[in-house]
Amino acid sequence: MRSDTPIQPYAPRPLAEPAAIPGSVKVARLSLYVLGALNLLGGALVIASAQAAASGDTLDAAGLQDYSAGALYVLGLFALVLAMAALTLATRMARGRRVLRISAITLGALVCVMGLVNVLAGQFTALADVALGVLVVVNCSMKDAKAYFQRPRY
C-alpha cells in the first residue's frame, strides 16, 4: 500500500557541542606537562649518575653520593614512571573522562608528598614539584573541573 505522503526519516539527534575546557583544567594540564618534563629530565640525570657510580667514578652531585648504584637506578626509574604518568594524563585530559580527574589528583598529591620529603631532606629544588603538585590538585578539585569531567557524552 502506497501513500501520497513522503516518508520522513527520523529526526536527527541533536549533536552536543564539545564542551570547552575550563581554565582550571588547562592550568592543571599545563602543570602536568611541566611536571612530566621535569621528572623526565631528573630521571635521566639520576640514571646517568647511577651509570657513573656503577663504573666506580665519584659523584659530585649533591645528595647522590650516599646512594649505591642500584638505589640510583631505582630512583631514576621511579622518576621516569612518574614522568610518563604525568605526560599520559596531560595528553588525555582533553577527552575529559572521570578517571582522569581522580588520577590527576592522586598523582598531584603523590608528587606533593614526595617533594615535601625531599625538601625536608635538604633538596630545595623539589619545591618546584611541590608547587606543581599543588596546582594540579587544586585545579582538578574545582567545581568547573568536576562539571567538565562529569558532563554527559553521547
Tab-separated table of C-alpha atoms in Angstrom:
chain	number	residue	atom	x	y	z
A	1	MET	CA	0.000	0.000	0.000
A	2	ARG	CA	1.411	3.271	-1.049
A	3	SER	CA	0.511	6.656	0.335
A	4	ASP	CA	0.947	10.018	-1.241
A	5	THR	CA	2.781	11.483	1.737
A	6	PRO	CA	6.515	11.089	1.579
A	7	ILE	CA	8.162	9.056	4.279
A	8	GLN	CA	10.011	11.230	6.685
A	9	PRO	CA	13.250	9.908	8.135
A	10	TYR	CA	13.754	10.024	11.831
A	11	ALA	CA	14.654	13.381	13.178
A	12	PRO	CA	18.365	13.634	13.681
A	13	ARG	CA	19.513	13.604	17.262
A	14	PRO	CA	20.880	16.988	18.224
A	15	LEU	CA	24.612	16.702	18.498
A	16	ALA	CA	26.038	18.051	21.679
A	17	GLU	CA	28.758	20.534	21.070
A	18	PRO	CA	32.027	19.583	22.658
A	19	ALA	CA	32.411	21.330	25.956
A	20	ALA	CA	35.186	23.849	26.123
A	21	ILE	CA	37.958	23.002	28.527
A	22	PRO	CA	37.692	25.284	31.574
A	23	GLY	CA	40.658	27.393	32.607
A	24	SER	CA	41.357	25.346	35.725
A	25	VAL	CA	41.686	22.166	33.665
A	26	LYS	CA	44.005	23.968	31.233
A	27	VAL	CA	46.230	25.047	34.139
A	28	ALA	CA	46.257	21.508	35.553
A	29	ARG	CA	47.087	20.116	32.123
A	30	LEU	CA	49.962	22.552	31.640
A	31	SER	CA	51.234	21.758	35.145
A	32	LEU	CA	51.193	18.050	34.315
A	33	TYR	CA	53.187	18.680	31.134
A	34	VAL	CA	55.812	20.680	33.044
A	35	LEU	CA	55.893	18.124	35.857
A	36	GLY	CA	56.365	15.320	33.352
A	37	ALA	CA	59.177	17.156	31.581
A	38	LEU	CA	60.992	17.929	34.836
A	39	ASN	CA	60.690	14.342	36.069
A	40	LEU	CA	61.841	13.035	32.695
A	41	LEU	CA	64.934	15.210	32.851
A	42	GLY	CA	65.570	14.399	36.519
A	43	GLY	CA	65.146	10.659	35.970
A	44	ALA	CA	67.571	10.700	33.066
A	45	LEU	CA	70.136	12.586	35.139
A	46	VAL	CA	69.795	10.181	38.080
A	47	ILE	CA	70.219	7.182	35.775
A	48	ALA	CA	73.319	8.828	34.300
A	49	SER	CA	74.606	9.265	37.851
A	50	ALA	CA	73.880	5.597	38.512
A	51	GLN	CA	75.966	4.685	35.475
A	52	ALA	CA	78.831	6.763	36.826
A	53	ALA	CA	78.510	5.214	40.278
A	54	ALA	CA	78.441	1.709	38.811
A	55	SER	CA	81.671	2.333	36.915
A	56	GLY	CA	83.413	3.469	40.098
A	57	ASP	CA	83.574	7.194	39.416
A	58	THR	CA	82.987	9.597	42.261
A	59	LEU	CA	79.789	11.605	42.115
A	60	ASP	CA	79.851	15.354	42.510
A	61	ALA	CA	76.053	15.632	42.559
A	62	ALA	CA	74.755	16.991	45.849
A	63	GLY	CA	72.869	14.358	47.811
A	64	LEU	CA	73.549	11.445	45.453
A	65	GLN	CA	76.961	10.345	46.711
A	66	ASP	CA	75.361	8.492	49.670
A	67	TYR	CA	73.355	6.134	47.437
A	68	SER	CA	74.502	2.925	45.783
A	69	ALA	CA	74.234	2.432	42.038
A	70	GLY	CA	71.234	0.108	42.452
A	71	ALA	CA	69.345	2.636	44.564
A	72	LEU	CA	70.064	5.325	41.990
A	73	TYR	CA	68.710	3.111	39.207
A	74	VAL	CA	65.509	2.537	41.183
A	75	LEU	CA	65.098	6.259	41.927
A	76	GLY	CA	65.719	7.141	38.283
A	77	LEU	CA	63.222	4.586	37.027
A	78	PHE	CA	60.644	5.786	39.550
A	79	ALA	CA	61.095	9.356	38.283
A	80	LEU	CA	60.684	8.148	34.701
A	81	VAL	CA	57.478	6.275	35.613
A	82	LEU	CA	56.095	9.406	37.267
A	83	ALA	CA	57.034	11.414	34.182
A	84	MET	CA	55.232	9.015	31.865
A	85	ALA	CA	52.157	9.014	34.116
A	86	ALA	CA	52.059	12.821	34.181
A	87	LEU	CA	52.525	13.132	30.421
A	88	THR	CA	49.894	10.471	29.729
A	89	LEU	CA	47.365	12.182	31.988
A	90	ALA	CA	48.114	15.559	30.400
A	91	THR	CA	47.600	14.281	26.856
A	92	ARG	CA	44.326	12.564	27.711
A	93	MET	CA	42.934	15.475	29.725
A	94	ALA	CA	41.055	16.895	26.715
A	95	ARG	CA	38.879	13.786	26.495
A	96	GLY	CA	37.576	14.518	29.961
A	97	ARG	CA	36.942	11.125	31.474
A	98	ARG	CA	36.121	10.921	35.167
A	99	VAL	CA	39.003	8.613	35.987
A	100	LEU	CA	41.476	11.169	34.596
A	101	ARG	CA	40.456	13.739	37.178
A	102	ILE	CA	40.853	11.314	40.061
A	103	SER	CA	44.159	10.055	38.675
A	104	ALA	CA	45.487	13.593	38.268
A	105	ILE	CA	44.518	14.477	41.842
A	106	THR	CA	46.190	11.308	43.114
A	107	LEU	CA	49.356	11.929	41.099
A	108	GLY	CA	49.485	15.555	42.252
A	109	ALA	CA	49.147	14.515	45.899
A	110	LEU	CA	51.856	11.868	45.488
A	111	VAL	CA	54.214	14.390	43.903
A	112	CYS	CA	53.491	16.880	46.711
A	113	VAL	CA	54.284	14.354	49.426
A	114	MET	CA	57.468	13.194	47.717
A	115	GLY	CA	58.517	16.793	47.124
A	116	LEU	CA	57.959	17.679	50.778
A	117	VAL	CA	60.050	14.691	51.854
A	118	ASN	CA	62.835	15.836	49.530
A	119	VAL	CA	62.619	19.422	50.804
A	120	LEU	CA	62.864	18.187	54.387
A	121	ALA	CA	65.916	16.160	53.350
A	122	GLY	CA	67.586	19.353	52.144
A	123	GLN	CA	66.905	19.293	48.400
A	124	PHE	CA	65.253	22.642	47.882
A	125	THR	CA	64.890	22.146	44.139
A	126	ALA	CA	61.957	19.875	44.967
A	127	LEU	CA	59.894	22.971	45.782
A	128	ALA	CA	59.028	23.097	42.086
A	129	ASP	CA	57.486	19.620	42.352
A	130	VAL	CA	55.511	20.687	45.413
A	131	ALA	CA	54.196	23.804	43.670
A	132	LEU	CA	53.212	21.914	40.506
A	133	GLY	CA	51.573	19.141	42.521
A	134	VAL	CA	49.530	21.677	44.480
A	135	LEU	CA	48.451	23.348	41.217
A	136	VAL	CA	47.262	20.018	39.823
A	137	VAL	CA	45.346	19.056	42.971
A	138	VAL	CA	43.698	22.447	43.454
A	139	ASN	CA	42.725	22.987	39.821
A	140	CYS	CA	41.350	19.463	39.338
A	141	SER	CA	39.309	19.800	42.546
A	142	MET	CA	37.421	22.935	41.453
A	143	LYS	CA	33.715	22.855	40.654
A	144	ASP	CA	34.104	23.743	36.992
A	145	ALA	CA	36.663	20.964	36.539
A	146	LYS	CA	34.313	18.498	38.210
A	147	ALA	CA	31.462	19.611	35.958
A	148	TYR	CA	33.688	19.276	32.884
A	149	PHE	CA	34.744	15.741	33.748
A	150	GLN	CA	31.181	14.670	34.609
A	151	ARG	CA	29.490	16.120	31.521
A	152	PRO	CA	27.271	13.791	29.506
A	153	ARG	CA	28.725	12.121	26.443
A	154	TYR	CA	26.766	10.804	23.513
